[in-house]
Amino acid sequence: MAEDSSSSVLRCIHYLVATLASSFGSGGIFGLMTRVGRDFTDTMPAEAVLSVASDVNFVSNGFPNYKIGPDDIIIDAKEAPQMPSMKEIVARETAQLIEQQKRLSVRDLASKFEKGLAATSKLSDEAKFRDAASLDKHVLLRKLRDALELLRGRVAGRNKDDVEEAISMVEALAAQLTHREGELLHEKAEVKKLANFLKKATEDAKKVVEEERGMARAEIENARAAVRRIEQALEEQEQMSRNSEKENMEELIKEVQEARRIKMLHQPSKVMDMEHELRALRIQLAEKSMYSLQLRKELAMSKRLEGNKSNLYGFDGSEALGSCLRIISCTDNTTDISKFAIQWFRISSDGCKKEFISGATKSVYAPEPFDVGRFLQAEISSNDQKFVVTTTGLIDGAPGLGSYVESLVRKPETEFNVIVTQVNGRESSSHSIHVFNVGKMRIKLRKGRITKAKEPYTSSMQLCGVRGGGNAAAQALFWQAKKGLSYTLAFESERERNAAIMLARRFAFDCNIMLAGPNDRAPLGN
C-alpha cells in the first residue's frame, strides 16, 4: 500500500510537470525532476509517502529538457529564433499607419483604420485567453511546489539537494511568470489605447469621407449646371447664326435678282446677239474645217492621178484611229475590185520603212494603235496590172484615248464586255456576252464564273485588230492566247477595242514581251 502511495505522488508530479511543459516548452528543471522522481521511487521507503488520490489522470511520464539562465530565467536549450513581442508589433503597426496617413486617401485611411480596429479586437480576445491560461499556470506551479515540499520532507542526501534545487527553479519559474503577466498587462493597456485611437480615427475618417462625398456631389451639380448653361449658349448662338445666314442669303438673292433686272433693262438685245453670233461662228468654223479637209484629200488624190494615170482607186473613210478605210474606184470604167488581190502595208512617216501587215487582204481595213503616226498603203494587183493606193496623211490618234488608257494603267486589271465571234477561225454558235479581263500579268476570258482562257504574257501570245475586213472591223480584235487557241472578239465600241489593245501591250511590255499581231515586228520609229 505504501508503494502504491509513493507511485501516486510521483505520477502526480509527472502530470504537473507535463502540463507546465506544454505551457512553457522544454527545459532542464523538468529533466531534473524526472531524475528526482526516479531516485525517490528506488530509495525511499514505501511507508514514508502519503497517499495521493488514485483517480488523477496523468498525461506523460517524460519531462522536457530545461535549464536556468541568468537572473533565474528558464530558457530552452533548442530555443527557436525569438518572435517580436506584442508591444513591438503594436508599436510598428501604429507607426506604419501614421506614416501612411500622409500619402493615402481618406477612404483608404478609413479602410486601414477599420482593419486595425478589427485586429485590435482580436488582440484583446487573445489577451483575455492568455489571462485565463496564466491563472491556470499559477495553480499548476502552486501544486507542483506543494508536491516538492512534501518530497523534501521525505528524502535525504543527494535527492534532498535535487528536490531543493527543483523547488528553487519552480520559484524562479513563478517569478518569471509574474514578470510576463506584468508585461502582458502593459501590452493589454497599450492595445486598449490603440483600439481607442483606431476607433476615434475610424470615426473621424468616416466623417471626412462623408464631407468629401458631399463636396463631390456639390461639385458635380455645379459642373452639370455649367454644362447646361454652355449648351443653352451654344443653341442660342447656333440659332442666331442660322438667322443671320438666312438673312444674308435673302439679301444675296435680292442683289442677284436686281443685277439681272438691270442687265435685262440696259443690254438685253446686245447680249443675245453676241451669243447667237458666237454659236453661228462655231458652226461655220466646223463646216469650213470639214470642207477644207475634204478639199485637201481631193487635191492629193487629183495630184496622184495626174502623176500616175493608171492609179484609178482611192480610200473612203477618215484617216484616223477608230475608223475604217475602204478602197473605192475613182472612175466608172474601172474593173470590180473584188477580182484583184489586195495587200495592206504600213509605212514609216519618213517613207523609208515598209512593213507587211499579215492577214490584211480585204478591201476594208480598220487602223489599230500601231498604225498611228504612219501611212497606210494598199497594193491592188492582178495578172498584168498593179495599183498602189496610199493615205494622204499620217493616221491620227483618237482624241482622249491616251489619257483614258493612262487611267486604266493605274488599276491592277480592267474588264471589257465582248462577244466571241470566232474560235480558232471558225464561227462561234453562241453570241453571249463574255468578259475580257486585261491584267498586269495575264489576260483572261470568261463567261460568268466559267473561265474560257487564262494565259500569262508570253512570246507565243498575239493581239491585234481584226484584219479580215467587215463592217465591224473597227470594234473587233484578234487574240491568240497560245498556240492552237485563238479568238475573234467584238467590243462595245471602237474606243474600248483600241484601249484594250494599248493596255495589253503596255502590261506585256512591262513583262519584257512585245505583244503584236501575226508576223508583226517591233513598232516602226517615226
Coordinates of C-alpha atoms in Angstrom, one line a residue:
M1 CA 0.0 0.0 0.0
A2 CA 2.9 2.4 0.8
E3 CA 4.5 1.6 -2.6
D4 CA 1.2 2.5 -4.3
S5 CA 1.1 5.8 -2.5
S6 CA 4.6 6.8 -3.5
S7 CA 3.9 5.9 -7.1
S8 CA 0.8 8.0 -7.0
V9 CA 2.7 11.0 -5.7
L10 CA 5.4 10.6 -8.4
R11 CA 2.7 10.3 -11.1
C12 CA 1.1 13.5 -9.8
I13 CA 4.4 15.3 -10.0
H14 CA 4.8 14.0 -13.6
Y15 CA 1.4 15.2 -14.5
L16 CA 2.1 18.8 -13.2
V17 CA 5.5 18.9 -14.9
A18 CA 4.0 17.7 -18.3
T19 CA 1.2 20.3 -18.0
L20 CA 3.7 23.1 -17.4
A21 CA 5.9 21.8 -20.2
S22 CA 3.0 22.1 -22.6
S23 CA 2.6 25.7 -21.4
F24 CA 6.2 26.8 -21.3
G25 CA 8.1 24.5 -23.6
S26 CA 11.1 22.2 -22.8
G27 CA 13.7 22.9 -20.1
G28 CA 16.3 21.5 -17.7
I29 CA 14.2 21.7 -14.5
F30 CA 11.8 19.0 -15.6
G31 CA 14.6 16.7 -16.5
L32 CA 16.0 17.2 -13.0
M33 CA 12.6 16.5 -11.6
T34 CA 12.4 13.3 -13.6
R35 CA 15.7 12.0 -12.1
V36 CA 14.5 13.0 -8.6
G37 CA 11.2 11.1 -9.0
R38 CA 13.1 8.0 -10.3
D39 CA 15.6 8.0 -7.4
F40 CA 12.8 8.7 -5.0
T41 CA 11.0 5.6 -6.2
D42 CA 14.1 3.4 -5.9
T43 CA 15.4 4.6 -2.4
M44 CA 12.5 6.0 -0.3
P45 CA 10.7 3.6 2.0
A46 CA 7.2 3.0 0.9
E47 CA 5.6 3.7 4.3
A48 CA 7.1 7.3 4.3
V49 CA 5.0 8.5 1.4
L50 CA 1.5 9.8 2.0
S51 CA -1.3 8.5 -0.2
V52 CA -2.5 10.5 -3.2
A53 CA -5.8 10.3 -4.9
S54 CA -5.8 7.4 -7.3
D55 CA -8.2 8.9 -9.8
V56 CA -5.7 11.5 -11.1
N57 CA -5.2 11.3 -14.9
F58 CA -1.5 11.5 -15.9
V59 CA -0.7 12.7 -19.4
S60 CA 3.0 11.8 -19.7
N61 CA 5.9 10.2 -17.8
G62 CA 8.7 12.1 -19.6
F63 CA 9.9 15.7 -19.0
P64 CA 11.4 18.2 -21.4
N65 CA 14.9 19.4 -21.1
Y66 CA 15.0 22.9 -19.4
K67 CA 17.9 24.9 -17.9
I68 CA 18.1 28.1 -15.8
G69 CA 19.7 31.1 -17.4
P70 CA 20.9 34.5 -16.0
D71 CA 18.6 36.1 -13.3
D72 CA 16.9 32.8 -12.7
I73 CA 15.2 32.8 -16.2
I74 CA 14.3 29.4 -17.5
I75 CA 15.3 29.0 -21.2
D76 CA 15.1 26.3 -23.8
A77 CA 18.3 24.6 -24.9
K78 CA 17.0 24.4 -28.5
E79 CA 15.1 27.6 -28.5
A80 CA 13.9 28.8 -31.9
P81 CA 14.5 32.4 -33.1
Q82 CA 12.7 34.8 -30.8
M83 CA 9.5 36.4 -32.2
P84 CA 8.9 40.1 -31.5
S85 CA 6.7 40.8 -28.5
M86 CA 3.1 42.0 -28.9
K87 CA 4.2 45.5 -27.7
E88 CA 6.7 45.8 -30.6
I89 CA 4.1 44.6 -33.2
V90 CA 1.5 47.1 -32.0
A91 CA 4.1 49.9 -32.0
R92 CA 5.3 49.0 -35.5
E93 CA 1.8 48.9 -36.9
T94 CA 0.9 52.2 -35.3
A95 CA 4.0 53.8 -36.8
Q96 CA 3.1 52.4 -40.2
L97 CA -0.4 53.7 -40.0
I98 CA 0.8 57.2 -39.0
E99 CA 3.3 57.2 -41.9
Q100 CA 0.7 56.0 -44.5
Q101 CA -1.7 58.6 -43.3
K102 CA 0.4 61.2 -45.1
R103 CA 0.1 59.6 -48.5
L104 CA -3.1 57.6 -48.5
S105 CA -6.5 59.0 -49.4
V106 CA -9.2 59.5 -46.7
R107 CA -11.1 56.4 -48.0
D108 CA -8.0 54.2 -47.8
L109 CA -7.3 55.5 -44.3
A110 CA -10.8 54.7 -43.2
S111 CA -10.4 51.2 -44.6
K112 CA -7.0 50.8 -42.8
F113 CA -8.4 52.1 -39.5
E114 CA -11.3 49.6 -39.7
K115 CA -8.9 46.7 -40.3
G116 CA -6.7 47.9 -37.5
L117 CA -9.8 48.1 -35.2
A118 CA -10.7 44.5 -36.1
A119 CA -7.1 43.4 -35.4
T120 CA -7.1 45.2 -32.1
S121 CA -10.3 43.4 -31.1
K122 CA -8.7 40.1 -32.0
L123 CA -5.7 41.0 -29.8
S124 CA -7.9 41.9 -26.9
D125 CA -9.6 38.5 -27.2
E126 CA -6.2 36.8 -27.3
A127 CA -5.2 38.8 -24.2
K128 CA -8.2 37.5 -22.3
F129 CA -7.4 34.0 -23.3
R130 CA -3.8 34.4 -22.1
D131 CA -5.0 35.8 -18.7
A132 CA -7.1 32.6 -18.2
A133 CA -4.1 30.5 -19.2
S134 CA -1.8 32.4 -16.8
L135 CA -4.2 31.7 -13.9
D136 CA -4.0 28.0 -14.7
K137 CA -0.2 28.2 -14.8
H138 CA -0.2 29.7 -11.3
V139 CA -2.4 27.0 -9.9
L140 CA -0.2 24.3 -11.5
L141 CA 3.0 25.9 -10.1
R142 CA 1.5 26.1 -6.6
K143 CA 0.5 22.4 -6.8
L144 CA 4.0 21.5 -8.0
R145 CA 5.7 23.4 -5.2
D146 CA 3.5 21.7 -2.6
A147 CA 4.3 18.3 -4.0
L148 CA 8.1 19.2 -4.0
E149 CA 7.8 20.4 -0.4
L150 CA 6.2 17.1 0.5
L151 CA 9.0 15.2 -1.2
R152 CA 11.7 17.3 0.6
G153 CA 10.5 16.2 4.0
R154 CA 10.7 12.6 3.0
V155 CA 14.1 12.3 1.2
A156 CA 17.6 12.7 2.4
G157 CA 21.1 13.0 0.9
R158 CA 21.6 13.8 -2.7
N159 CA 17.9 13.5 -3.5
K160 CA 17.1 16.2 -1.0
D161 CA 19.5 18.6 -2.7
D162 CA 17.9 17.9 -6.0
V163 CA 14.5 18.5 -4.6
E164 CA 15.6 21.8 -3.1
E165 CA 17.1 22.8 -6.5
A166 CA 13.8 21.9 -8.2
I167 CA 11.9 24.0 -5.6
S168 CA 14.2 27.0 -6.3
M169 CA 13.7 26.5 -10.1
V170 CA 9.9 26.4 -9.6
E171 CA 10.0 29.6 -7.6
A172 CA 12.1 31.2 -10.4
L173 CA 9.6 30.0 -12.9
A174 CA 6.8 31.5 -10.8
A175 CA 8.7 34.8 -10.7
Q176 CA 9.2 34.8 -14.4
L177 CA 5.5 34.0 -14.9
T178 CA 4.6 37.0 -12.7
H179 CA 7.0 39.2 -14.8
R180 CA 5.4 38.1 -18.0
E181 CA 2.0 38.8 -16.6
G182 CA 3.1 42.3 -15.9
E183 CA 4.3 42.7 -19.4
L184 CA 1.0 41.3 -20.7
L185 CA -1.0 43.7 -18.6
H186 CA 1.1 46.6 -20.0
E187 CA 0.6 45.3 -23.6
K188 CA -3.1 45.0 -22.9
A189 CA -3.2 48.6 -21.8
E190 CA -1.4 49.6 -25.0
V191 CA -3.7 47.6 -27.1
K192 CA -6.7 49.2 -25.4
K193 CA -5.2 52.6 -26.1
L194 CA -4.6 51.7 -29.7
A195 CA -8.1 50.4 -30.0
N196 CA -9.5 53.7 -28.7
F197 CA -7.2 55.6 -31.1
L198 CA -8.2 53.5 -34.1
K199 CA -11.9 53.7 -33.1
K200 CA -11.7 57.5 -32.9
A201 CA -9.6 57.7 -36.2
T202 CA -12.2 55.5 -38.0
E203 CA -15.0 57.7 -36.9
D204 CA -13.0 60.8 -38.0
A205 CA -12.2 59.2 -41.3
K206 CA -15.9 58.4 -41.9
K207 CA -16.8 62.0 -41.1
V208 CA -14.2 63.2 -43.6
V209 CA -15.4 60.7 -46.2
E210 CA -18.9 62.0 -45.8
E211 CA -17.7 65.6 -46.1
E212 CA -15.7 64.8 -49.2
R213 CA -18.7 63.0 -50.7
G214 CA -20.9 65.9 -50.0
M215 CA -18.4 68.3 -51.6
A216 CA -18.1 66.0 -54.6
R217 CA -21.8 65.9 -55.1
A218 CA -21.9 69.7 -54.9
E219 CA -19.1 70.0 -57.5
I220 CA -20.9 67.5 -59.8
E221 CA -24.1 69.6 -59.6
N222 CA -22.1 72.8 -60.3
A223 CA -20.5 71.1 -63.3
R224 CA -23.9 69.9 -64.6
A225 CA -25.3 73.4 -64.2
A226 CA -22.3 74.8 -66.1
V227 CA -22.8 72.2 -68.9
R228 CA -26.4 73.2 -69.2
R229 CA -25.5 76.8 -69.4
I230 CA -22.9 76.1 -72.1
E231 CA -25.4 74.0 -74.1
Q232 CA -28.0 76.8 -73.9
A233 CA -25.5 79.4 -75.0
L234 CA -24.5 77.1 -78.0
E235 CA -28.1 76.7 -79.0
E236 CA -28.7 80.4 -78.9
Q237 CA -25.5 81.1 -80.9
E238 CA -26.5 78.4 -83.5
Q239 CA -30.0 79.9 -83.8
M240 CA -28.5 83.4 -84.3
S241 CA -26.1 82.1 -86.9
R242 CA -28.9 80.4 -88.8
N243 CA -31.0 83.5 -88.7
S244 CA -28.0 85.6 -89.9
E245 CA -27.2 83.2 -92.7
K246 CA -30.8 83.2 -93.8
E247 CA -30.8 87.0 -93.8
N248 CA -27.5 87.1 -95.8
M249 CA -28.9 84.5 -98.3
E250 CA -32.0 86.6 -98.8
E251 CA -30.0 89.7 -99.3
L252 CA -27.8 87.9 -101.8
I253 CA -30.7 86.6 -103.8
K254 CA -32.2 90.1 -103.9
E255 CA -28.9 91.5 -105.2
V256 CA -28.6 88.9 -107.9
Q257 CA -32.2 89.5 -109.0
E258 CA -31.6 93.2 -109.0
A259 CA -28.4 92.7 -111.1
R260 CA -30.3 90.5 -113.6
R261 CA -33.1 93.1 -113.8
I262 CA -30.6 95.9 -114.5
K263 CA -28.8 93.8 -117.1
M264 CA -32.0 93.0 -119.0
L265 CA -33.1 96.6 -118.8
H266 CA -29.9 98.1 -120.2
Q267 CA -28.4 95.4 -122.6
P268 CA -30.8 92.6 -123.4
S269 CA -30.6 92.6 -127.2
K270 CA -26.8 93.1 -127.3
V271 CA -26.0 90.1 -125.1
M272 CA -28.4 87.8 -127.0
D273 CA -27.0 88.9 -130.3
M274 CA -23.4 88.2 -129.2
E275 CA -24.4 84.7 -128.1
H276 CA -26.2 83.9 -131.4
E277 CA -23.2 85.2 -133.3
L278 CA -20.7 83.1 -131.4
R279 CA -22.8 79.9 -131.9
A280 CA -23.1 80.7 -135.7
L281 CA -19.3 81.2 -135.9
R282 CA -18.6 77.9 -134.3
I283 CA -20.9 76.1 -136.7
Q284 CA -19.3 77.8 -139.7
L285 CA -15.8 77.0 -138.4
A286 CA -16.6 73.3 -138.1
E287 CA -18.1 73.3 -141.6
K288 CA -15.1 75.1 -143.0
S289 CA -12.7 72.6 -141.3
M290 CA -14.6 69.6 -142.8
Y291 CA -14.7 71.2 -146.2
S292 CA -11.0 72.1 -146.1
L293 CA -10.1 68.5 -145.1
Q294 CA -12.2 67.2 -148.0
L295 CA -10.6 69.6 -150.4
R296 CA -7.1 68.5 -149.3
K297 CA -8.0 64.9 -149.8
E298 CA -9.4 65.6 -153.3
L299 CA -6.4 67.7 -154.1
A300 CA -4.0 65.0 -153.1
M301 CA -6.0 62.4 -155.0
S302 CA -6.0 64.5 -158.1
K303 CA -2.3 65.0 -157.8
R304 CA -1.7 61.3 -157.6
L305 CA -4.0 60.7 -160.6
E306 CA -2.0 63.3 -162.6
G307 CA 1.2 61.7 -161.6
N308 CA 0.0 58.2 -162.2
K309 CA -2.8 57.9 -164.8
S310 CA -3.0 54.2 -164.2
N311 CA -4.0 54.6 -160.5
L312 CA -7.8 54.6 -160.6
Y313 CA -8.5 53.7 -156.9
G314 CA -8.6 55.6 -153.6
F315 CA -9.7 55.4 -149.9
D316 CA -13.0 56.2 -148.4
G317 CA -13.2 57.0 -144.7
S318 CA -11.4 59.0 -142.1
E319 CA -7.7 58.5 -141.9
A320 CA -7.8 58.2 -138.1
L321 CA -7.8 55.6 -135.4
G322 CA -11.3 54.2 -134.8
S323 CA -12.5 54.4 -138.4
C324 CA -12.5 52.0 -141.4
L325 CA -10.6 52.7 -144.7
R326 CA -12.3 51.2 -147.7
I327 CA -10.8 51.0 -151.2
I328 CA -13.1 52.6 -153.8
S329 CA -13.0 53.1 -157.5
C330 CA -12.4 56.7 -158.7
T331 CA -13.9 56.3 -162.2
D332 CA -16.8 54.5 -163.6
N333 CA -14.8 52.4 -166.1
T334 CA -12.6 50.6 -163.6
T335 CA -12.8 46.8 -163.0
D336 CA -14.6 45.4 -160.0
I337 CA -12.1 45.4 -157.1
S338 CA -13.2 42.0 -155.8
K339 CA -11.4 40.4 -158.8
F340 CA -8.0 41.7 -157.6
A341 CA -5.5 40.6 -155.0
I342 CA -5.1 43.2 -152.2
Q343 CA -2.4 43.6 -149.6
W344 CA -2.1 46.3 -146.9
F345 CA 1.2 47.8 -145.7
R346 CA 2.2 50.4 -143.0
I347 CA 4.9 52.9 -144.0
S348 CA 7.0 55.0 -141.6
S349 CA 6.5 58.7 -141.5
D350 CA 9.7 59.3 -143.5
G351 CA 8.7 56.7 -146.1
C352 CA 11.9 54.7 -145.6
K353 CA 10.4 51.6 -143.9
K354 CA 7.6 49.5 -145.3
E355 CA 6.0 46.8 -143.1
F356 CA 3.8 43.9 -144.3
I357 CA 0.5 43.6 -142.4
S358 CA -0.2 39.9 -142.3
G359 CA -3.8 38.9 -142.9
A360 CA -4.9 42.4 -144.3
T361 CA -6.0 41.2 -147.7
K362 CA -9.5 42.7 -147.9
S363 CA -10.8 45.9 -149.4
V364 CA -11.6 47.2 -145.9
Y365 CA -9.0 47.7 -143.1
A366 CA -9.5 49.3 -139.6
P367 CA -6.4 51.1 -138.3
E368 CA -5.0 49.9 -135.0
P369 CA -2.8 51.7 -132.4
F370 CA 0.4 50.5 -134.3
D371 CA -0.7 52.5 -137.4
V372 CA -1.0 55.9 -135.6
G373 CA 1.7 58.3 -137.0
R374 CA 2.3 56.2 -140.1
F375 CA 1.0 56.0 -143.7
L376 CA -1.2 53.1 -144.8
Q377 CA -0.8 51.7 -148.3
A378 CA -2.8 49.1 -150.2
E379 CA -1.5 47.2 -153.3
I380 CA -4.1 46.1 -155.8
S381 CA -2.8 43.6 -158.3
S382 CA -3.9 41.1 -160.9
N383 CA -2.0 39.1 -163.5
D384 CA -1.0 42.1 -165.7
Q385 CA -2.0 45.1 -163.6
K386 CA -0.9 46.6 -160.3
F387 CA -2.3 49.7 -158.5
V388 CA -0.9 51.3 -155.3
V389 CA -3.2 53.4 -153.0
T390 CA -1.7 55.4 -150.1
T391 CA -3.3 57.6 -147.4
T392 CA -2.9 61.3 -147.9
G393 CA -1.5 61.8 -144.5
L394 CA -0.4 60.1 -141.3
I395 CA -3.1 58.2 -139.3
D396 CA -4.3 60.3 -136.5
G397 CA -4.9 59.1 -133.0
A398 CA -8.3 59.1 -131.3
P399 CA -9.0 62.2 -129.1
G400 CA -8.8 61.4 -125.4
L401 CA -7.7 57.8 -125.9
G402 CA -4.2 58.2 -124.4
S403 CA -5.5 59.8 -121.1
Y404 CA -8.1 57.1 -120.9
V405 CA -5.5 54.3 -121.2
E406 CA -3.3 56.0 -118.6
S407 CA -6.1 56.0 -116.1
L408 CA -6.6 52.2 -116.7
V409 CA -2.9 51.5 -116.2
R410 CA -3.2 52.5 -112.6
K411 CA -5.7 49.6 -112.0
P412 CA -4.4 46.1 -111.5
E413 CA -6.8 44.7 -114.0
T414 CA -9.6 46.0 -116.3
E415 CA -12.7 44.2 -117.6
F416 CA -14.3 44.7 -121.1
N417 CA -17.6 43.2 -122.2
V418 CA -17.1 41.4 -125.5
I419 CA -18.8 38.9 -127.8
V420 CA -16.9 35.9 -129.2
T421 CA -17.5 35.8 -132.9
Q422 CA -14.8 33.2 -133.9
V423 CA -12.9 30.4 -132.1
N424 CA -9.8 29.1 -133.9
G425 CA -11.0 30.7 -137.2
R426 CA -14.5 29.1 -137.0
E427 CA -17.7 31.0 -136.4
S428 CA -19.0 30.8 -132.9
S429 CA -22.5 29.5 -132.4
S430 CA -23.1 31.4 -129.2
H431 CA -23.1 35.1 -129.2
S432 CA -23.5 35.6 -125.5
I433 CA -21.6 38.3 -123.6
H434 CA -18.2 37.4 -122.2
V435 CA -15.7 39.3 -120.1
F436 CA -12.3 40.1 -121.5
N437 CA -10.0 40.8 -118.4
V438 CA -6.7 42.5 -119.1
G439 CA -4.4 42.4 -116.1
K440 CA -0.8 43.3 -115.3
M441 CA 0.5 39.7 -115.5
R442 CA -2.1 37.8 -117.7
I443 CA -5.2 38.0 -119.9
K444 CA -8.4 36.1 -119.1
L445 CA -11.6 35.4 -121.0
R446 CA -14.6 34.2 -119.0
K447 CA -18.3 33.7 -119.2
G448 CA -19.9 34.3 -115.9
R449 CA -17.9 32.0 -113.5
I450 CA -16.6 29.8 -116.2
T451 CA -13.1 30.7 -117.5
K452 CA -12.6 30.0 -121.2
A453 CA -8.9 31.1 -121.3
K454 CA -6.4 32.4 -118.8
E455 CA -2.8 32.9 -120.1
P456 CA 0.1 35.0 -118.9
Y457 CA 2.0 37.2 -121.3
T458 CA 4.4 35.0 -123.4
S459 CA 6.2 35.3 -126.7
S460 CA 3.6 33.0 -128.3
M461 CA 0.7 35.3 -127.4
Q462 CA -0.6 37.6 -130.2
L463 CA -3.0 40.6 -130.0
C464 CA -4.0 43.0 -132.8
G465 CA -7.0 44.5 -134.6
V466 CA -9.1 42.3 -136.9
R467 CA -7.6 42.4 -140.4
G468 CA -10.2 40.4 -142.3
G469 CA -12.4 43.3 -143.1
G470 CA -16.2 43.6 -142.4
N471 CA -18.4 46.5 -141.3
A472 CA -17.5 45.9 -137.6
A473 CA -13.7 45.6 -138.1
A474 CA -13.0 48.8 -136.1
Q475 CA -14.7 47.2 -133.0
A476 CA -13.0 43.7 -133.2
L477 CA -9.6 42.3 -132.3
F478 CA -7.8 39.0 -132.8
W479 CA -6.3 37.3 -129.7
Q480 CA -4.2 34.2 -129.8
A481 CA -3.9 33.0 -126.2
K482 CA -1.5 30.2 -127.0
K483 CA -0.6 28.0 -130.0
G484 CA -3.7 26.3 -131.1
L485 CA -6.2 28.6 -129.3
S486 CA -7.3 31.9 -130.8
Y487 CA -10.4 34.1 -130.5
T488 CA -12.0 37.0 -132.5
L489 CA -13.7 39.3 -130.1
A490 CA -16.2 42.2 -130.8
F491 CA -16.2 45.1 -128.3
E492 CA -19.0 47.6 -127.5
S493 CA -17.2 50.5 -129.2
E494 CA -14.0 51.4 -131.2
R495 CA -12.7 53.2 -128.1
E496 CA -12.9 50.1 -125.9
R497 CA -11.3 47.9 -128.6
N498 CA -8.3 50.3 -129.1
A499 CA -8.0 50.8 -125.3
A500 CA -7.8 47.1 -124.7
I501 CA -5.1 46.7 -127.3
M502 CA -3.0 49.5 -125.9
L503 CA -3.4 48.4 -122.3
A504 CA -2.5 44.8 -123.0
R505 CA 0.6 45.9 -125.0
R506 CA 1.6 48.2 -122.1
F507 CA 1.4 45.4 -119.5
A508 CA 3.2 43.0 -121.8
F509 CA 6.0 45.4 -122.4
D510 CA 6.4 45.7 -118.6
C511 CA 6.9 41.9 -118.6
N512 CA 9.5 42.2 -121.4
I513 CA 7.1 40.8 -124.0
M514 CA 6.4 42.6 -127.4
L515 CA 2.7 41.9 -128.0
A516 CA 1.7 42.3 -131.7
G517 CA -0.2 40.6 -134.5
P518 CA 0.8 37.7 -136.7
N519 CA 4.2 38.2 -138.4
D520 CA 4.5 41.7 -136.9
R521 CA 7.9 43.1 -135.9
A522 CA 8.6 45.8 -133.4
P523 CA 6.8 49.1 -133.9
L524 CA 8.3 51.4 -136.5
G525 CA 10.1 54.5 -135.4
N526 CA 8.8 57.9 -136.6

